[in-house]
PDB file of C-alpha atoms in Angstrom:
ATOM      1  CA  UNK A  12      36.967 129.913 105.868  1.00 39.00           C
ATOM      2  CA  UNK A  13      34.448 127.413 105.095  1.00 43.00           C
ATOM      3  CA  UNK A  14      34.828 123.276 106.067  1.00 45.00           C
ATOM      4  CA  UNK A  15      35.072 122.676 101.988  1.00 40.00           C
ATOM      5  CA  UNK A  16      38.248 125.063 101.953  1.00 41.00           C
ATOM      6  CA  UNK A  17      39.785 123.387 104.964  1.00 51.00           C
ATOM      7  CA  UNK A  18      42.972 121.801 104.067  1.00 46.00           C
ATOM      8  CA  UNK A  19      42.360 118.574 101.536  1.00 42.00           C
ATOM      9  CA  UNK A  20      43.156 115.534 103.869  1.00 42.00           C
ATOM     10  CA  UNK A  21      42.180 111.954 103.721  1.00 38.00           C
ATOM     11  CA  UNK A  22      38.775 113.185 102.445  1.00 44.00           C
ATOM     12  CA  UNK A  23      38.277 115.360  99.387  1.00 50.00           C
ATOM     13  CA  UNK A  24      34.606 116.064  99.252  1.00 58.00           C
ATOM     14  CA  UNK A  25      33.735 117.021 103.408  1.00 65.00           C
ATOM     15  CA  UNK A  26      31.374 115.031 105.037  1.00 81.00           C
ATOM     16  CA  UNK A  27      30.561 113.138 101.672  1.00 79.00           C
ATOM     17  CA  UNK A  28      29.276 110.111 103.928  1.00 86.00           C
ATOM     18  CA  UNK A  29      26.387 112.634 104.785  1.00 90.00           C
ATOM     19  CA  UNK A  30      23.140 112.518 102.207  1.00 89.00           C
ATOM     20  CA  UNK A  31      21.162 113.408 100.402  1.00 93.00           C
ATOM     21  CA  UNK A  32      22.697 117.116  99.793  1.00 92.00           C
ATOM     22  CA  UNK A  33      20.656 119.379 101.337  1.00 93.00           C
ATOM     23  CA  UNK A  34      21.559 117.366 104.462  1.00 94.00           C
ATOM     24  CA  UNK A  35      25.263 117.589 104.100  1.00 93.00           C
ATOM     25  CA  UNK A  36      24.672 121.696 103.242  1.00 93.00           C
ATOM     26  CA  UNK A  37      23.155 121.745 106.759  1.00 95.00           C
ATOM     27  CA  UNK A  38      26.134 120.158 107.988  1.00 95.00           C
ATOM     28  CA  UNK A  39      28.896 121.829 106.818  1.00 94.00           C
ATOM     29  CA  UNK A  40      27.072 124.947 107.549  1.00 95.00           C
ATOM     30  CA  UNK A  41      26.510 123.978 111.248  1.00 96.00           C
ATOM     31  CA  UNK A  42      30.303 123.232 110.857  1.00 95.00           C
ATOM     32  CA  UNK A  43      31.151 126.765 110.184  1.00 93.00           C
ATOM     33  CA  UNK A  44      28.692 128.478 112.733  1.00 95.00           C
ATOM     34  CA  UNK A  45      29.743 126.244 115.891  1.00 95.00           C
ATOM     35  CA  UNK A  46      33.427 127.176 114.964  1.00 92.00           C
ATOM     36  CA  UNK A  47      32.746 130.741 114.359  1.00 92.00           C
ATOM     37  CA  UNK A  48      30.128 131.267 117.106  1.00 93.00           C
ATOM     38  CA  UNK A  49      29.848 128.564 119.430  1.00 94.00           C
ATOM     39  CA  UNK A  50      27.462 126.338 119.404  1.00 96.00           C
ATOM     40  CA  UNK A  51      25.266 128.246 121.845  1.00 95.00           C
ATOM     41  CA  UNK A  52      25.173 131.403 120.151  1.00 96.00           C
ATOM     42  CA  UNK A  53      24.557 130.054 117.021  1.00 96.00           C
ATOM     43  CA  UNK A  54      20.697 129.523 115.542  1.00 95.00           C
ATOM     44  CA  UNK A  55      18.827 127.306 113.506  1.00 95.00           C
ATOM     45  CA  UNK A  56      18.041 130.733 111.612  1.00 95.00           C
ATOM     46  CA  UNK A  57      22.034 131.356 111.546  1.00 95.00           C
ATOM     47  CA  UNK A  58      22.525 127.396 110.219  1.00 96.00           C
ATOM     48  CA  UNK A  59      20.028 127.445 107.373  1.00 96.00           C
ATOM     49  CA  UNK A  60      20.947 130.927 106.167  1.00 95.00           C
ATOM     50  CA  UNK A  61      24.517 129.836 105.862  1.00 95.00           C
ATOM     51  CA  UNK A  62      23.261 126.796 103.804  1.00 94.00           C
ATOM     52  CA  UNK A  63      20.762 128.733 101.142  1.00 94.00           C
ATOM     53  CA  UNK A  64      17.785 127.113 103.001  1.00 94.00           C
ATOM     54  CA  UNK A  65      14.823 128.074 105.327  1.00 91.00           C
ATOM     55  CA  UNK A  66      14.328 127.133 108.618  1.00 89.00           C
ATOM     56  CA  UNK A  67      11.818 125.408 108.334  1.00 92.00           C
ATOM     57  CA  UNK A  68      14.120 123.167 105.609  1.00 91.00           C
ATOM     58  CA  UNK A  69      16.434 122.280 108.373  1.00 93.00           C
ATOM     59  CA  UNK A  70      13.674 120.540 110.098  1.00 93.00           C
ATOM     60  CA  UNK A  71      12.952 118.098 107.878  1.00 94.00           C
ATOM     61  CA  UNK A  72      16.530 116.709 108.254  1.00 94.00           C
ATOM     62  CA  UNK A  73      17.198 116.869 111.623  1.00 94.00           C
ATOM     63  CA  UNK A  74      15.334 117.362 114.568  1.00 93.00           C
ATOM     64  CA  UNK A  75      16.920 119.863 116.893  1.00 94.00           C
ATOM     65  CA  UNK A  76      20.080 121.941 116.631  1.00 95.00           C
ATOM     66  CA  UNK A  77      21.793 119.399 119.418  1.00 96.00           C
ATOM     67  CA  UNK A  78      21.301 116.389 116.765  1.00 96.00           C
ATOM     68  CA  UNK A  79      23.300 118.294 114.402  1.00 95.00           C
ATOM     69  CA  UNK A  80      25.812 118.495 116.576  1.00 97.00           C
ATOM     70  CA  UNK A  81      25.425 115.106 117.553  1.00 96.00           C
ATOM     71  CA  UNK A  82      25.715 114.462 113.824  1.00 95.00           C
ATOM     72  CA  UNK A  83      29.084 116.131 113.614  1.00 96.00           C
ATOM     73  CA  UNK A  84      30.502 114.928 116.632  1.00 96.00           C
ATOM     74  CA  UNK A  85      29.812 111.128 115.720  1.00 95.00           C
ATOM     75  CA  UNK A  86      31.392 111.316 112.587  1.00 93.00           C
ATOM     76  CA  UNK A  87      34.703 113.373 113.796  1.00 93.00           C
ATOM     77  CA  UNK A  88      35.243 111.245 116.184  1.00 94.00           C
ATOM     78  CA  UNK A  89      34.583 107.710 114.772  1.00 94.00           C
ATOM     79  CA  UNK A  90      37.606 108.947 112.231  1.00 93.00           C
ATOM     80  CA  UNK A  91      39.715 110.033 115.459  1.00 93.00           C
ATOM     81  CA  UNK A  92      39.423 106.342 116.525  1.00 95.00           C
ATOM     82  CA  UNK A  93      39.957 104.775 112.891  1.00 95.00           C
ATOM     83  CA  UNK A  94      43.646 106.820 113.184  1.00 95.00           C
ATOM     84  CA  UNK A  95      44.854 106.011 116.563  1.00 96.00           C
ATOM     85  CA  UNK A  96      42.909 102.298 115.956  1.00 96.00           C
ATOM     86  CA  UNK A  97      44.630 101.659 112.414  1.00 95.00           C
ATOM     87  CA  UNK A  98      48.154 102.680 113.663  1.00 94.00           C
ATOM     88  CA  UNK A  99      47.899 100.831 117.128  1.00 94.00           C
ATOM     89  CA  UNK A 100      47.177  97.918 115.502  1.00 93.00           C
ATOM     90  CA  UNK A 101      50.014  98.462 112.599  1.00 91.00           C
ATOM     91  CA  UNK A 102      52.986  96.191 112.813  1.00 86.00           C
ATOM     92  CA  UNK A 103      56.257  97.694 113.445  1.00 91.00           C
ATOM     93  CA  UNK A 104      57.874  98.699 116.570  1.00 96.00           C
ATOM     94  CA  UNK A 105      56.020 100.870 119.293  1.00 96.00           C
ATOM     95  CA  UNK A 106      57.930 104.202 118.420  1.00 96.00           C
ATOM     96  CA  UNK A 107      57.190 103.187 114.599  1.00 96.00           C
ATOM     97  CA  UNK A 108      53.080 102.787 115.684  1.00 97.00           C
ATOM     98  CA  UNK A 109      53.214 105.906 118.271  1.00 97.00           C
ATOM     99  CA  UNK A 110      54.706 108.045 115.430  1.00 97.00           C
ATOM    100  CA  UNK A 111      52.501 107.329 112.778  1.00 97.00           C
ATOM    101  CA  UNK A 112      49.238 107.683 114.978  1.00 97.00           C
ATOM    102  CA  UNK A 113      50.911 111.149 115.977  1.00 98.00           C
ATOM    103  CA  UNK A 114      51.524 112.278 112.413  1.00 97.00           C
ATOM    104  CA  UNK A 115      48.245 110.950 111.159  1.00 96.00           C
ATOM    105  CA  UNK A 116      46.135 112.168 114.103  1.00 97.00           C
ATOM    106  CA  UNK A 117      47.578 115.570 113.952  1.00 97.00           C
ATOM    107  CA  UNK A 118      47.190 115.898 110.752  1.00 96.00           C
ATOM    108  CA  UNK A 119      43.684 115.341 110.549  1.00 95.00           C
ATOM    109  CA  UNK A 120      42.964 118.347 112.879  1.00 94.00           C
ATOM    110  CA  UNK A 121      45.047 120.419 111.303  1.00 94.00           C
ATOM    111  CA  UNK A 122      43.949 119.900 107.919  1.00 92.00           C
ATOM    112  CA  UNK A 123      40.208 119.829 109.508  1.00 92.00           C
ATOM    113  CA  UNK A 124      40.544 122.915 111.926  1.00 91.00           C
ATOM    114  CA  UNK A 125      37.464 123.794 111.788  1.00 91.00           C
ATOM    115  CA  UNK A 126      35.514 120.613 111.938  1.00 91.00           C
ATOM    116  CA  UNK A 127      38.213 119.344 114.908  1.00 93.00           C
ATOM    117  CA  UNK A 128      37.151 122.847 116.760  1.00 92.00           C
ATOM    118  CA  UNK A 129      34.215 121.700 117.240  1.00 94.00           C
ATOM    119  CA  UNK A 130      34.199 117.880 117.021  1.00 93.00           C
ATOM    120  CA  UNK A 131      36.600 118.426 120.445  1.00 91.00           C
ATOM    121  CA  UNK A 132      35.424 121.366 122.621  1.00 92.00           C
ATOM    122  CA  UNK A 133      31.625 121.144 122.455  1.00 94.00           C
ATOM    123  CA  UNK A 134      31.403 118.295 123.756  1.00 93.00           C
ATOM    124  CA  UNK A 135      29.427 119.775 126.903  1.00 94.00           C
ATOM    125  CA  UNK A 136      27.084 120.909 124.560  1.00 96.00           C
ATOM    126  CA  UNK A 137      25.164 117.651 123.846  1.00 97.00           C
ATOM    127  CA  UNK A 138      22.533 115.913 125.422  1.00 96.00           C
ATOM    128  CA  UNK A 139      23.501 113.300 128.476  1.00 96.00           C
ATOM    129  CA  UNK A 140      22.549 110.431 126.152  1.00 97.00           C
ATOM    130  CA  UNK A 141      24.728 111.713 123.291  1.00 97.00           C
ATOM    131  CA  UNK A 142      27.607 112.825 125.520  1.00 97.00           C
ATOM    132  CA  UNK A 143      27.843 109.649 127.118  1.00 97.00           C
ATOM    133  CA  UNK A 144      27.756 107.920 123.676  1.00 97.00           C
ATOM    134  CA  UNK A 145      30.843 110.219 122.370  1.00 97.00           C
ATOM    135  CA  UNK A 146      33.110 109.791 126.110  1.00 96.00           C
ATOM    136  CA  UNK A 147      33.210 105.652 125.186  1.00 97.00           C
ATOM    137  CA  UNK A 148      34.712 106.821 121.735  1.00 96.00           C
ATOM    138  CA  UNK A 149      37.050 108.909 123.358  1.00 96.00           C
ATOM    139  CA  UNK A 150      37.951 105.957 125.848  1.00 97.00           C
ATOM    140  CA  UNK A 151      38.731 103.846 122.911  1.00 97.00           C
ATOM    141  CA  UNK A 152      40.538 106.745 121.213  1.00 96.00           C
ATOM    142  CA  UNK A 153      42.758 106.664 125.252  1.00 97.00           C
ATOM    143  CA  UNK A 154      42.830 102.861 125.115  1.00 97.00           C
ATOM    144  CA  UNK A 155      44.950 102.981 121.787  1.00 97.00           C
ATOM    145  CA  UNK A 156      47.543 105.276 122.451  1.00 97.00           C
ATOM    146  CA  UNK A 157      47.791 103.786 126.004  1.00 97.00           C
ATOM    147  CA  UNK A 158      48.162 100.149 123.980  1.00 97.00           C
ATOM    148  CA  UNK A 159      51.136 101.376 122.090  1.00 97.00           C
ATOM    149  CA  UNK A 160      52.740 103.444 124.973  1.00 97.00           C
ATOM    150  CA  UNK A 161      52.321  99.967 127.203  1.00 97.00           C
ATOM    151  CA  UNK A 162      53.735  98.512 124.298  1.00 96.00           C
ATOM    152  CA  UNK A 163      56.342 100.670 123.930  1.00 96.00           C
ATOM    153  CA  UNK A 164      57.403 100.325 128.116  1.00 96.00           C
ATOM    154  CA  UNK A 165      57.611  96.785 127.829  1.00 96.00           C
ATOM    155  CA  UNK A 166      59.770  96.385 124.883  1.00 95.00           C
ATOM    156  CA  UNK A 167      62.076  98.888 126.282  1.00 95.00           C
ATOM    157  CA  UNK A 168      61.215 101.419 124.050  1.00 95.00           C
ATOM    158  CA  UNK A 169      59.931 103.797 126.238  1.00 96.00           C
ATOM    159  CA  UNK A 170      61.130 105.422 129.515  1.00 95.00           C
ATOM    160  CA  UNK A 171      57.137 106.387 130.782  1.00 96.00           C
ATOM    161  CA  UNK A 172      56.819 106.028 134.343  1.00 94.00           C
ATOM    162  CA  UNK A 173      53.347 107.326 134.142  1.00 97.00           C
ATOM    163  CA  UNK A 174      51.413 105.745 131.089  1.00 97.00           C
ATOM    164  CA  UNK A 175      47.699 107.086 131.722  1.00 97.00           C
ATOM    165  CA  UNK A 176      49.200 110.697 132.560  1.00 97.00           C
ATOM    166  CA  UNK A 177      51.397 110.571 128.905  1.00 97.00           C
ATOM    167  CA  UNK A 178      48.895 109.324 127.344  1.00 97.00           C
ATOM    168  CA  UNK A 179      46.267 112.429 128.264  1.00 97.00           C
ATOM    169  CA  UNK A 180      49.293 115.063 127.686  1.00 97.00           C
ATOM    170  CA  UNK A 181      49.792 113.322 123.624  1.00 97.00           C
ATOM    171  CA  UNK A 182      46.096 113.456 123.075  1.00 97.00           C
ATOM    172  CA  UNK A 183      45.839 117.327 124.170  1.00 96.00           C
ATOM    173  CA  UNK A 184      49.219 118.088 122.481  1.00 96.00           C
ATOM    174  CA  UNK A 185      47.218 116.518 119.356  1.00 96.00           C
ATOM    175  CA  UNK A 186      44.081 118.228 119.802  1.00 95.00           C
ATOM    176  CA  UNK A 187      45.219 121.298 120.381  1.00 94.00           C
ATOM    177  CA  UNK A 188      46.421 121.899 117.018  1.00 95.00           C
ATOM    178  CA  UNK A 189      42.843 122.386 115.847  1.00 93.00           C
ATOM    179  CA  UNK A 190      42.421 125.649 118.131  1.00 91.00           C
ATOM    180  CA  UNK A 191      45.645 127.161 116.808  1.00 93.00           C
ATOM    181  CA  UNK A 192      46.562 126.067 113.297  1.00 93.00           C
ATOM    182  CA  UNK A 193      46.158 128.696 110.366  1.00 86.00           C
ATOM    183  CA  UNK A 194      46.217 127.510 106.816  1.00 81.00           C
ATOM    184  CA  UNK A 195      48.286 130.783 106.204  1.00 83.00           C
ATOM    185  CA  UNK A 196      51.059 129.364 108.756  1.00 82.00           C
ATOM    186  CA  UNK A 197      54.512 128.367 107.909  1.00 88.00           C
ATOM    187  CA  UNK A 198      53.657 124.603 108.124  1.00 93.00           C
ATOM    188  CA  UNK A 199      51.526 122.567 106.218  1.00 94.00           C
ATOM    189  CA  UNK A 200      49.586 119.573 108.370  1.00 95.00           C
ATOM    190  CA  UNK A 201      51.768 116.871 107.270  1.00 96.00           C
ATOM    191  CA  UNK A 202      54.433 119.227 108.401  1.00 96.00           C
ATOM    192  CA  UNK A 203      53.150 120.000 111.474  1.00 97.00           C
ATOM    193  CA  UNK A 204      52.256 116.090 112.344  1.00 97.00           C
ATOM    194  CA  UNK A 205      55.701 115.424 111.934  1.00 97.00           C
ATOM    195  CA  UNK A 206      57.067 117.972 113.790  1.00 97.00           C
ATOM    196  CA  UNK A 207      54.229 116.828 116.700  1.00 97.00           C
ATOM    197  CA  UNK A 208      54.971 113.150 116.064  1.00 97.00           C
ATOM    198  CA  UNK A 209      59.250 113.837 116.938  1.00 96.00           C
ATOM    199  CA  UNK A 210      58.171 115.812 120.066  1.00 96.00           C
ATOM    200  CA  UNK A 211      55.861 113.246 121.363  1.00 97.00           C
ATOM    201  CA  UNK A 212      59.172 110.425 120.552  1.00 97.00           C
ATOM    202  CA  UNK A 213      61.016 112.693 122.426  1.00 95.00           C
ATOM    203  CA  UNK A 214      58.350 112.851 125.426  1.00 94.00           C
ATOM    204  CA  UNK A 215      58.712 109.390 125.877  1.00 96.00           C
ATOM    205  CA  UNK A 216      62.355 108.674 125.582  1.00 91.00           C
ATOM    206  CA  UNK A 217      62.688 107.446 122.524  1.00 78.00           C
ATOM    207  CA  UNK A 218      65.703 107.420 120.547  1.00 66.00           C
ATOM    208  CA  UNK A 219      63.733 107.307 117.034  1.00 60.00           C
ATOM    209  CA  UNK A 220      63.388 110.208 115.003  1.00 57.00           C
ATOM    210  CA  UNK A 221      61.160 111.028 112.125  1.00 55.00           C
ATOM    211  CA  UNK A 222      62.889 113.140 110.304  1.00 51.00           C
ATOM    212  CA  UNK A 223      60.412 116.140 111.017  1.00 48.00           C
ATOM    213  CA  UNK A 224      61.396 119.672 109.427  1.00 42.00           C
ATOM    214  CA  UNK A 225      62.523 122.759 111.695  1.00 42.00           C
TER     215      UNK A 225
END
């Protein structure tokens, strides 16, 4: 399956931010190969091919294969951190807030599979520079859950004796749909966040429920 036939989601054209054209071909095409291949096995040769282009096309875009990734990686997870940001910073109560950015942050990688594949486990495969660059997003991305959860503990909301150690096991229970999900599933990603987003209530002690379908 190709990143344009991913499930539609907030977006509707995939990686429309990215110009001119060719450049966002390259992309989407590096999109597939990382998720199919890895990003290791994968070529410049394999990228361009998959885009309609020559090699030597993909160089006048970007540099090396690593700054595609780069590329990728930067935008995935600047809209990781726009979700858990937006819905930390909602008004509400803290089960309300830890909900939505549950339902809305699963759904993104379910509806993006393919993109979230590799937006979240090649991150070893980028440059130290890069790397360090995407690890502060990903602390912010920690420091917002961790907000609401501390939140959530103070109010009385919450019964989390252990608020960094929750807060890593919701992020992996989120990210984790994006190795697993199957658009030919049962579930639909708004059905799936939901479902996700009353389990993580649950994980915490909370006595709210969002109405998520068995």
């Amino acid at each position: 399956m190709s990143t344009a036939e991913e499930t539609p989601g907030a977006e509707d054209v995939p990686w429309g931010e990215v110009t001119p054209e060719a450049a966002r071909r390259l992309l989407v095409a590096a999109v597939e190969a990382f998720a199919e291949r890895g990003y290791h096995a994968t070529t410049t040769r394999d990228i361009a091919g998959r885009a309609g282009m020559s090699p030597a096309a993909l160089y006048i875009h970007y540099k090396t294969k690593e700054e595609l990734l780069h590329r990728i990686s930067r935008i995935g997870h600047d809209r990781a951190l726009e979700i858990l940001e937006a819905a930390a910073g909602s008004g509400g109560t803290a089960a309300e807030r830890l909900a939505d950015a549950v339902h809305s942050f699963v759904r993104w990688h379910a509806g993006h599979h393919m993109t979230a594949r590799v937006v979240q486990y090649e991150l070893d495969a980028l440059s130290e520079e890069h790397r360090t660059e995407i690890v502060e997003l990903r602390r912010r991305s920690d420091a917002a859950v961790r907000r609401i959860l501390n939140e959530g503990v103070a109010a009385g909301e919450f019964d989390v004796p252990d608020v960094p150690g929750t807060t890593l096991a919701v992020l992996s229970l989120c990210i984790d749909v994006a190795r697993w999900f199957n658009v030919q599933g049962r579930r639909t990603p708004d059905e799936v966040g939901a479902l996700y987003a009353d389990l993580v209530l649950r994980m915490v002690g909370s006595g709210a429920q969002t109405g998520a379908r068995k």
